[in-house]
Amino acid sequence: MCGIIGYTGKRQASPIMLSGLKRLEYRGYDSSGMAVIHDGKIDVIKSEGKIKKLEEKTDGGKKPIGTVGIGHTRWATHGVPSDVNSHPHVSRDGDFAIVHNGIIENFAALKSELMRLGYTFKSDTDSEVIAQLLCHLFKGDAVKAIRELLKKIKGSYSIGILCAKTPDRLYAVRKDNPLVIGLGKGENFIASDFAAAIEHTHDFVLLGEGEIAELSADSVRYYDADLNLIEKDSYTVDWDISRAEKSGYPHFMLKEIYEQPKAITDTIRPRIQNGNIDLDGIDFKKSYLDSLIGVDIVGCGSAYHAGIVGKHFIEKHCRLPVNCELASEYIYSDPITGSNRLTVIISQSGETADTLAALRLAKKKGSRTLAIVNVVQSAIAREADDVLYTHAGPEIAVATTKGYTTQVAALYLLGIKLAGILGTEEGKRLSELTTELSLLPEKISEQLKDEYVGSIKTLAKKYSNHHCVFFIGRGTDYAASLEGALKLKEISYVHAEAYAAGELKHGTISLIETGTLTLALVTQSALFHKMESNIQAVSSRHGTVLAVASKANSKISSDADGMICIPECDDDVSPVLTAVVLQLFAYYVAAKRDCDIDQPRNLAKSVTVE
Ligand code: F6R
């Protein structure tokens, strides 16, 4: 989704904003722009398309001149991607420039009102109304005008504001959208996330809902909704800048695939002490767990897929019914929940609008909420009753890889912990599972050796011209298929469908014809013979089958056209290793098809609108 960067200090603002905008590219965008105050006037340069075009228009950041500015990457919601719809938007008197993330839901009514008062609009966006409203509300004090603005606009937003009448200042507000203040020495920043400013500072303040920040080079003032000055604590983000750079990899996605051994180690190692699991002190009393009639796991996209893996694991070992739901469905289903259900909310970014809404709804209905989140201090992390950080580090590629596998690892930790308290699984089995979990990073490292990756690359190249691919599996392999199909379609634009293998014969098999590619996941020994029949059903219709199998099931190779074996592991944790194969497969198919792997068309990293 859109990205914001803003700067006030002593340096030329444009190059700082250009590099900040580049760090926000991963969020997904279709145009970009910046506004800078110079000699009491606001200069704006913006462009549809990639930041490269903005870079050309600004002469590599040499213009516009000035030391206070705001920049934006836009992901179109209202109005097509175009120069005129790009942000910043400027008020009719030229005194205000704004950048906005989110949606102003009542923009149409506000726009009509302003048009009746003689205001004209240049763009089709909901955002331009903010600039014109500020112009209308300004009576000499920018902070007061912003407070009046907040009373009028409805929806979700983070907004950066320049006012030509206060040329050394920059203002920011937010509601249901992320925005942080970066504190530098003799300079300060606003940013949609700290990646945009982390090369300049590691000290950040999270702006609260409805608060107003007024930044100058040497100070930041925070106001509450009644314009009382308030104190805010800062926190340090220890993300190393190199972790937000490609470090020699052709794409962030490949880098992040290779970071998985470390990421999963960081998720699990601090929580396993002498074979026992401690979830950062989160206290689950046996009496509480006994009172539960079920668990709801809620997320979107890959986080939802991780949830389905978690459902299988928790149901099997904790004997608790688990319902895994898409957040966008959960929030409008009047979910039957309360204190007798635990709600596990999964989100890499911690800012996904539907998932945040699901968390709030579950809490409102009295359910205890546990968030599995990567981004520290994100909205979901702050609002959940308990939080289990995945510690995956920054994930820049739009398609999640380490974000997903660390979510699965965190769910395994949770499942083992709950089973131990509930006494639903023998101690010996829990120790085996804990050991298997600790061995995952080592096994992924084996998969990332050149020879293994090379064999996947060869198969990916061979099948890269297919237009339709099926992924089939049973049980936890079906859950892993869902993620494999999503990876392939989102980055390579190849149509891919995941099917519970037993469902093929109930309709989809009619699509299998000579050469149709099916990736069959065969890691569940108990279901081997069932998968064998499903694979034969595909082969006998002249479909091509590529099996992803565990060593124990490698005899499936005689029924398949090709096979990739995952390292030996307990069947219960195989989805993590299968995921690595399917991520690499999708990556190399997309690379062969020359796709924009890190920023696939139409997609955004952090989906902060419904
Ligand atoms: C797919 C992908 C998305 C996200 C989804 C949820 O590769 O990245 O499907 O998983 O948008 O995002 P988070 O986890 O940030 O809530």
XYZ file of C-alpha atoms and ligand atoms in Angstrom:
626
model
C 0.000 0.000 0.000
C 1.011 3.659 -0.141
C 4.152 4.835 1.617
C 5.007 8.133 3.324
C 8.339 9.728 4.126
C 8.835 13.251 5.452
C 11.909 15.205 6.487
C 12.755 18.387 8.336
C 16.370 19.257 9.069
C 19.363 21.028 7.643
C 20.044 18.804 4.671
C 18.486 18.992 1.217
C 15.231 17.035 1.628
C 14.796 15.599 -1.907
C 17.603 13.000 -1.951
C 16.603 11.835 1.539
C 13.039 11.403 0.380
C 14.069 9.627 -2.812
C 16.067 7.055 -0.880
C 13.249 6.725 1.695
C 10.723 6.183 -1.096
C 12.930 3.476 -2.582
C 12.850 1.685 0.747
C 9.057 1.903 0.667
C 8.794 0.480 -2.863
C 8.244 -2.981 -1.417
C 4.842 -1.929 -0.076
C 3.562 -1.814 -3.658
C 2.842 1.389 -5.626
C 2.057 2.781 -9.035
C 3.216 6.402 -8.787
C 5.301 8.621 -6.561
C 5.946 12.245 -5.738
C 7.361 14.779 -3.343
C 6.745 18.336 -2.128
C 9.381 20.618 -0.615
C 9.108 24.061 0.949
C 11.474 26.639 -0.514
C 11.370 30.394 0.072
C 7.945 30.127 1.664
C 6.479 28.280 -1.345
C 5.694 24.624 -1.894
C 7.220 22.956 -4.958
C 5.793 19.633 -6.100
C 7.223 17.030 -8.464
C 5.322 13.803 -9.094
C 5.044 11.062 -11.614
C 3.013 8.011 -12.537
C 5.104 4.823 -12.696
C 8.263 3.684 -10.960
C 10.422 5.881 -8.717
C 13.013 5.913 -11.491
C 10.750 8.384 -13.309
C 10.572 10.615 -10.230
C 14.326 10.353 -9.941
C 14.643 11.633 -13.520
C 12.152 14.454 -12.967
C 13.970 15.586 -9.800
C 17.352 15.360 -11.501
C 18.442 12.643 -9.095
C 17.201 14.595 -6.065
C 18.823 17.943 -6.959
C 15.367 19.533 -7.037
C 13.072 20.657 -5.603
C 15.382 22.675 -3.348
C 14.622 22.938 0.370
C 15.135 21.253 3.710
C 11.541 20.384 4.650
C 9.548 17.963 2.547
C 7.087 15.095 2.215
C 7.226 12.194 -0.228
C 4.782 9.463 -1.222
C 4.394 6.220 -3.110
C 0.773 5.758 -4.217
C -1.148 2.498 -4.633
C -4.287 3.580 -6.468
C -7.639 3.179 -4.721
C -9.634 6.188 -6.004
C -8.624 7.268 -9.514
C -6.286 5.590 -11.988
C -2.510 5.733 -11.569
C -1.543 9.054 -13.243
C 0.597 12.121 -12.654
C -2.381 14.167 -11.527
C -3.707 11.531 -9.108
C -0.250 11.044 -7.568
C 0.483 12.632 -4.209
C 1.339 15.189 -2.840
C -1.882 17.127 -3.395
C -1.815 20.888 -2.960
C -4.547 23.231 -1.718
C -5.938 25.839 -4.102
C -3.964 28.660 -2.452
C -0.784 26.571 -2.651
C -0.248 26.842 1.111
C -0.824 23.183 2.028
C 0.585 20.009 0.528
C -0.450 16.623 1.826
C 0.393 12.945 1.375
C -2.131 10.361 2.520
C -2.336 6.601 3.048
C -5.710 4.973 3.628
C -9.192 5.947 2.529
C -11.274 9.016 3.390
C -14.684 7.357 3.429
C -16.767 10.564 3.444
C -14.675 12.308 0.783
C -17.576 12.592 -1.701
C -19.732 14.587 0.735
C -16.797 16.787 1.769
C -15.850 17.375 -1.849
C -19.389 18.457 -2.801
C -19.483 20.838 0.151
C -16.136 22.366 -0.836
C -17.180 22.608 -4.490
C -20.284 24.521 -3.427
C -17.898 26.926 -1.708
C -16.016 27.416 -4.975
C -13.155 24.947 -4.579
C -12.067 23.087 -7.689
C -10.408 19.680 -7.710
C -7.683 18.499 -10.020
C -7.605 14.799 -9.198
C -10.059 11.907 -8.834
C -8.625 10.955 -5.464
C -10.272 10.928 -2.068
C -7.051 12.452 -0.685
C -7.158 15.843 -2.405
C -10.096 16.775 -0.200
C -7.654 16.895 2.751
C -5.543 19.639 1.158
C -8.580 21.748 0.182
C -10.202 21.283 3.595
C -7.036 22.429 5.343
C -7.034 25.555 3.171
C -10.661 26.152 4.133
C -10.092 25.566 7.856
C -6.821 27.506 8.220
C -7.182 30.641 10.299
C -3.483 31.297 10.922
C -2.640 28.247 13.068
C -1.782 25.011 11.215
C -2.193 22.738 14.273
C -5.682 24.099 14.927
C -6.617 23.626 11.260
C -5.432 20.013 11.477
C -7.514 19.425 14.600
C -10.595 20.744 12.754
C -9.726 18.533 9.795
C -9.675 15.435 12.045
C -13.155 16.275 13.269
C -14.453 16.257 9.689
C -12.768 13.323 7.968
C -13.903 9.709 8.433
C -12.020 6.593 7.435
C -8.500 5.358 7.886
C -5.456 7.478 7.325
C -1.929 8.457 7.965
C -1.207 11.932 6.648
C 1.915 14.066 6.230
C 1.334 17.807 5.885
C 3.390 20.830 4.804
C 2.175 24.373 5.427
C 3.941 27.176 3.551
C 3.133 29.579 6.413
C 5.292 27.499 8.799
C 8.159 26.725 6.412
C 10.416 24.936 8.927
C 7.712 22.488 10.017
C 6.105 19.273 9.039
C 2.937 17.758 10.545
C 1.589 14.223 10.826
C -1.569 12.444 12.000
C -2.831 8.874 11.812
C -5.853 6.619 12.392
C -5.892 2.868 11.674
C -2.835 3.300 9.460
C 0.791 3.078 10.476
C 3.026 6.128 10.875
C 6.180 6.564 12.920
C 8.251 9.599 13.851
C 12.012 9.124 13.428
C 14.170 11.148 15.815
C 17.514 12.309 14.433
C 20.142 14.827 15.544
C 19.168 18.212 14.158
C 16.639 16.485 11.893
C 13.410 14.527 12.242
C 11.361 12.244 10.019
C 7.916 10.834 9.471
C 7.563 7.438 7.788
C 5.004 4.738 7.063
C 7.449 2.290 8.532
C 10.901 2.562 9.953
C 12.519 0.983 6.872
C 12.149 4.390 5.178
C 14.181 6.255 7.797
C 16.354 3.577 9.359
C 19.465 4.678 7.496
C 19.248 7.975 9.428
C 18.014 6.930 12.871
C 17.134 3.941 15.022
C 14.980 5.966 17.461
C 11.280 6.053 16.752
C 8.048 7.227 18.306
C 4.754 5.675 17.394
C 2.139 8.339 16.836
C -1.114 7.462 18.609
C -4.564 7.521 17.019
C -5.914 11.065 16.827
C -2.645 12.642 17.988
C -0.936 15.407 16.019
C 2.851 15.615 15.607
C 4.540 18.908 14.769
C 8.135 18.393 13.710
C 10.933 20.902 13.228
C 14.639 20.151 12.801
C 15.334 20.314 16.534
C 12.127 19.256 18.211
C 8.945 17.253 17.915
C 5.770 18.332 19.678
C 2.868 15.954 20.198
C -0.711 17.089 20.824
C -3.762 15.121 21.891
C -7.151 15.667 20.269
C -7.769 18.710 22.566
C -4.415 20.191 21.578
C -2.830 19.555 24.987
C 0.907 18.940 24.667
C 1.734 15.312 25.509
C 4.931 13.376 26.201
C 5.675 10.277 24.132
C 8.224 7.539 24.728
C 10.602 6.561 21.984
C 11.823 3.052 21.243
C 14.895 1.744 19.518
C 14.659 -0.413 16.415
C 17.741 -2.585 16.218
C 17.192 -3.732 12.635
C 20.488 -3.600 10.842
C 20.278 -1.531 7.655
C 21.857 -4.384 5.663
C 18.814 -6.493 6.523
C 16.729 -4.072 4.471
C 19.087 -4.294 1.478
C 19.530 -6.935 -1.195
C 23.149 -7.685 -0.193
C 24.097 -9.097 -3.583
C 20.942 -11.160 -4.177
C 19.094 -10.343 -7.405
C 15.816 -10.014 -5.477
C 14.679 -9.487 -1.911
C 12.542 -12.586 -2.258
C 15.548 -14.814 -2.891
C 17.465 -13.151 -0.063
C 14.542 -13.735 2.285
C 14.237 -17.387 1.233
C 17.906 -17.772 2.164
C 17.363 -15.976 5.472
C 14.935 -18.639 6.675
C 17.381 -20.731 8.724
C 18.268 -17.623 10.749
C 14.705 -16.332 10.885
C 13.316 -19.632 12.202
C 16.188 -19.914 14.662
C 15.260 -16.453 15.947
C 11.614 -17.509 16.259
C 12.253 -20.682 18.206
C 15.648 -20.634 19.905
C 14.985 -18.081 22.661
C 11.772 -19.953 23.498
C 13.205 -23.430 23.942
C 15.107 -23.815 27.219
C 16.393 -27.272 28.130
C 13.749 -28.845 25.943
C 10.928 -26.814 27.538
C 8.982 -24.126 25.764
C 8.495 -20.695 27.283
C 6.350 -18.369 25.171
C 7.911 -15.137 26.475
C 6.117 -15.625 29.785
C 2.630 -15.726 28.230
C 0.617 -17.478 30.884
C -1.861 -20.174 29.843
C -3.348 -21.673 32.998
C -4.615 -25.242 32.725
C -7.974 -24.135 34.130
C -8.241 -21.538 31.349
C -7.343 -24.021 28.620
C -9.785 -26.570 30.081
C -12.511 -23.947 29.842
C -11.980 -23.484 26.107
C -14.409 -25.029 23.673
C -12.229 -24.098 20.733
C -9.600 -21.908 19.124
C -10.064 -19.504 16.210
C -7.092 -18.708 14.016
C -7.576 -15.642 11.827
C -5.407 -14.067 9.120
C -5.245 -13.126 5.441
C -3.406 -14.682 2.501
C -0.302 -16.582 3.532
C -0.936 -15.837 7.198
C -4.252 -17.669 6.794
C -2.402 -20.552 5.130
C -0.006 -20.702 8.072
C -3.122 -20.800 10.249
C -4.400 -23.891 8.450
C -1.105 -25.668 9.115
C -1.477 -24.583 12.751
C -5.051 -25.910 12.862
C -3.888 -29.394 11.858
C -1.061 -29.333 14.384
C -3.056 -27.982 17.330
C -6.068 -30.223 16.721
C -3.849 -33.277 16.463
C -1.780 -32.640 19.567
C -4.101 -30.591 21.786
C -7.385 -32.279 20.868
C -9.020 -28.858 20.757
C -11.326 -27.958 17.859
C -9.665 -25.236 15.771
C -11.463 -23.019 13.297
C -9.213 -21.195 10.819
C -10.854 -18.239 9.092
C -10.015 -15.547 6.595
C -10.094 -12.240 8.450
C -12.214 -10.607 5.732
C -14.890 -13.295 6.230
C -14.589 -13.489 9.999
C -15.365 -9.817 10.542
C -18.702 -9.959 8.718
C -19.832 -13.368 9.965
C -20.978 -12.294 13.427
C -18.545 -14.878 14.813
C -19.690 -17.009 17.717
C -16.931 -16.312 20.181
C -16.366 -15.233 23.743
C -14.267 -16.057 26.768
C -14.489 -19.788 25.986
C -12.549 -19.391 22.722
C -8.933 -18.324 22.246
C -8.363 -16.199 19.137
C -4.968 -16.439 17.458
C -4.392 -13.539 15.076
C -1.613 -13.950 12.506
C 0.008 -11.107 10.591
C 3.535 -10.471 9.365
C 3.071 -6.704 9.072
C 0.757 -6.387 12.063
C -1.136 -3.713 10.118
C -3.446 -5.640 7.759
C -6.809 -3.853 7.984
C -9.054 -6.948 7.908
C -6.907 -8.777 10.440
C -6.816 -5.773 12.757
C -10.601 -5.525 12.517
C -10.882 -9.253 13.358
C -8.687 -8.771 16.426
C -10.838 -5.885 17.635
C -14.038 -7.844 17.070
C -12.769 -10.923 18.918
C -11.690 -8.740 21.847
C -15.014 -6.943 21.899
C -16.790 -10.275 22.106
C -14.716 -11.249 25.124
C -12.245 -13.680 23.551
C -8.640 -13.666 24.724
C -6.409 -12.713 21.780
C -2.904 -13.877 21.006
C -1.137 -12.219 18.056
C 1.629 -13.874 16.062
C 3.298 -10.876 14.442
C 6.637 -9.935 12.913
C 6.701 -6.137 12.998
C 7.405 -4.904 16.490
C 5.025 -2.261 17.846
C 2.621 -2.695 14.927
C -1.075 -2.090 15.576
C -1.977 -5.775 15.993
C 0.980 -6.348 18.312
C -0.043 -3.420 20.462
C -3.724 -4.234 20.675
C -3.663 -8.000 21.272
C -3.817 -9.345 24.826
C -0.619 -11.310 24.202
C 1.923 -11.157 21.427
C 4.377 -13.708 20.145
C 6.825 -11.988 17.810
C 8.240 -14.119 15.003
C 11.501 -12.098 14.874
C 11.846 -12.777 11.146
C 13.481 -9.371 10.529
C 12.360 -6.996 7.782
C 10.496 -8.675 4.942
C 10.686 -6.516 1.840
C 9.541 -8.751 -1.044
C 5.789 -8.497 -1.485
C 5.445 -12.287 -1.552
C 6.071 -13.542 1.939
C 8.563 -16.356 2.524
C 10.297 -16.143 5.899
C 7.241 -14.316 7.223
C 5.150 -17.416 6.495
C 7.570 -20.106 7.697
C 8.226 -18.273 10.955
C 4.472 -17.999 11.531
C 4.211 -21.767 11.078
C 7.137 -22.281 13.476
C 5.457 -20.024 16.060
C 2.235 -22.045 15.734
C 4.204 -25.255 16.332
C 5.655 -23.707 19.488
C 2.167 -22.756 20.597
C 0.768 -26.228 19.841
C 3.515 -28.006 21.758
C 3.155 -25.626 24.693
C -0.640 -26.022 24.900
C -0.446 -29.811 24.528
C 2.045 -29.908 27.416
C -0.262 -27.917 29.701
C -3.374 -29.820 28.671
C -1.617 -33.179 28.961
C -3.058 -34.262 25.609
C 0.227 -35.618 24.273
C 2.848 -37.774 25.927
C 5.963 -36.011 27.195
C 8.155 -38.167 24.963
C 6.230 -37.162 21.849
C 6.380 -33.500 22.839
C 10.156 -33.759 23.266
C 10.424 -35.355 19.826
C 8.389 -32.544 18.289
C 10.457 -29.904 20.096
C 13.652 -31.499 18.768
C 12.212 -31.704 15.258
C 11.315 -28.045 15.451
C 14.840 -27.098 16.586
C 16.308 -29.036 13.666
C 14.309 -27.193 11.008
C 16.873 -24.376 10.442
C 19.609 -26.954 9.795
C 17.388 -28.838 7.359
C 16.486 -25.686 5.476
C 20.206 -24.911 5.202
C 20.606 -28.303 3.489
C 17.868 -27.315 1.056
C 19.635 -24.050 0.292
C 22.809 -25.746 -0.890
C 23.585 -25.085 -4.564
C 22.884 -28.600 -5.780
C 19.430 -28.789 -4.189
C 18.453 -25.289 -5.352
C 19.901 -26.098 -8.798
C 17.634 -29.126 -9.192
C 14.539 -27.048 -8.347
C 15.712 -24.330 -10.733
C 16.038 -26.861 -13.565
C 12.513 -28.166 -12.997
C 11.131 -24.640 -12.672
C 12.687 -23.648 -16.005
C 11.344 -26.794 -17.641
C 7.776 -26.076 -16.525
C 7.864 -22.267 -16.698
C 5.735 -22.096 -19.850
C 2.727 -23.840 -18.277
C -0.363 -21.668 -17.961
C -2.249 -23.688 -15.419
C -0.813 -25.624 -12.495
C -2.523 -27.679 -9.816
C -1.146 -28.264 -6.338
C -2.587 -31.244 -4.526
C -2.083 -32.784 -1.115
C -3.928 -34.246 1.822
C -4.077 -33.087 5.427
C -1.222 -30.798 6.256
C 0.079 -31.238 2.679
C -3.141 -29.668 1.446
C -2.470 -26.696 3.735
C 1.046 -26.447 2.252
C -0.392 -26.686 -1.305
C -2.485 -23.584 -0.695
C 0.643 -21.594 0.040
C 2.562 -23.135 -2.892
C -0.200 -22.191 -5.343
C -0.412 -18.648 -3.968
C 3.356 -18.165 -4.296
C 3.317 -19.275 -7.920
C 0.361 -17.192 -9.016
C 1.305 -13.987 -7.258
C 4.838 -13.684 -8.593
C 4.756 -15.543 -11.939
C 1.148 -14.773 -12.989
C 0.648 -18.462 -13.782
C -2.825 -19.612 -12.847
C -2.430 -22.077 -9.998
C -5.031 -23.903 -7.915
C -4.594 -25.838 -4.711
C -6.871 -28.820 -4.240
C -7.377 -31.291 -1.468
C -6.224 -34.326 -3.439
C -9.380 -36.288 -2.645
C -11.503 -33.491 -4.132
C -9.985 -33.728 -7.619
C -12.443 -36.396 -8.685
C -15.363 -34.209 -7.597
C -14.945 -31.839 -10.493
C -11.489 -30.451 -11.133
C -10.168 -33.561 -12.803
C -12.090 -32.466 -15.900
C -9.381 -29.822 -16.370
C -6.543 -32.340 -16.504
C -5.438 -32.883 -20.087
C -2.211 -33.839 -21.812
C 0.657 -32.000 -20.139
C -1.339 -30.209 -17.404
C 1.165 -29.794 -14.564
C 0.255 -31.002 -11.082
C 2.547 -30.589 -8.104
C 1.672 -33.377 -5.699
C 2.800 -33.063 -2.088
C 3.455 -36.459 -0.549
C 4.960 -35.999 2.899
C 2.270 -37.653 5.013
C 3.130 -41.354 5.277
C -0.284 -42.267 6.654
C -1.850 -40.903 3.476
C 0.714 -42.284 1.032
C -1.544 -44.806 -0.692
C -4.340 -42.293 -1.057
C -1.939 -39.850 -2.720
C -0.608 -42.619 -4.912
C -4.112 -43.185 -6.314
C -4.655 -39.458 -6.801
C -1.394 -39.156 -8.716
C -2.282 -42.126 -10.889
C -5.648 -40.525 -11.643
C -3.777 -37.489 -13.008
C -1.152 -39.527 -14.909
C -3.753 -41.749 -16.536
C -5.268 -38.600 -18.074
C -1.824 -37.749 -19.470
C -1.241 -34.994 -16.896
C 2.352 -34.279 -15.817
C 3.084 -34.850 -12.127
C 5.911 -33.329 -10.150
C 6.047 -34.831 -6.672
C 7.401 -33.087 -3.583
C 7.887 -35.975 -1.209
C 9.462 -36.938 2.065
C 12.270 -39.525 1.933
C 9.949 -42.162 3.374
C 7.525 -41.566 0.495
C 10.120 -41.285 -2.260
C 8.882 -44.486 -3.904
C 6.168 -42.219 -5.337
C 8.766 -41.290 -7.972
C 7.728 -44.300 -10.061
C 4.279 -42.690 -10.535
C 5.538 -39.138 -11.129
C 7.402 -37.399 -13.961
C 9.780 -35.699 -11.550
C 10.412 -35.541 -7.837
C 11.977 -33.272 -5.236
C 12.664 -34.890 -1.878
C 12.579 -32.792 1.272
C 15.114 -33.579 4.031
C 14.074 -36.283 6.461
C 11.744 -34.901 9.117
C 8.758 -35.735 11.263
C 5.621 -35.648 9.086
C 4.080 -33.093 11.464
C 6.613 -30.379 10.617
C 7.046 -31.064 6.882
C 5.087 -27.958 5.675
C 8.054 -25.725 6.521
C 10.415 -27.762 4.335
C 7.824 -28.151 1.585
C 7.351 -24.376 1.650
C 11.030 -23.812 0.882
C 10.767 -26.052 -2.228
C 7.603 -24.328 -3.429
C 9.016 -20.849 -2.795
C 12.111 -21.659 -4.858
C 9.977 -23.255 -7.584
C 7.762 -20.158 -7.814
C 10.796 -17.871 -7.701
C 12.581 -19.573 -10.602
C 9.419 -19.875 -12.709
C 8.890 -16.119 -12.224
C 12.548 -15.389 -12.976
C 12.360 -17.393 -16.217
C 9.193 -15.524 -17.161
C 10.996 -12.247 -16.458
C 8.436 -11.062 -13.901
C 8.828 -8.220 -11.426
C 9.425 -10.657 -8.575
C 9.709 -8.307 -5.605
C 6.819 -6.096 -6.645
C 4.274 -8.141 -8.565
C 1.663 -6.146 -10.447
C -1.338 -4.867 -8.485
C -0.069 -6.231 -5.166
C 0.822 -4.387 -1.994
C 2.882 -5.634 0.912
C 0.893 -4.228 3.738
C -2.825 -4.134 2.971
C -4.034 -1.360 5.231
C -7.409 -0.842 3.538
C -10.371 -3.233 3.497
C 1.394 -13.533 0.048
C 1.340 -12.461 1.030
C 0.002 -12.024 1.507
C 0.045 -11.749 3.023
C -1.293 -11.135 3.473
C -1.316 -10.895 4.962
O 2.708 -13.820 -0.309
O 2.332 -11.921 1.426
O -0.986 -12.950 1.202
O 0.293 -12.943 3.684
O -1.498 -9.926 2.805
O -0.316 -10.009 5.346
P 0.116 -9.872 6.849
O 0.746 -11.172 7.258
O 1.091 -8.739 6.872
O -1.123 -9.599 7.642
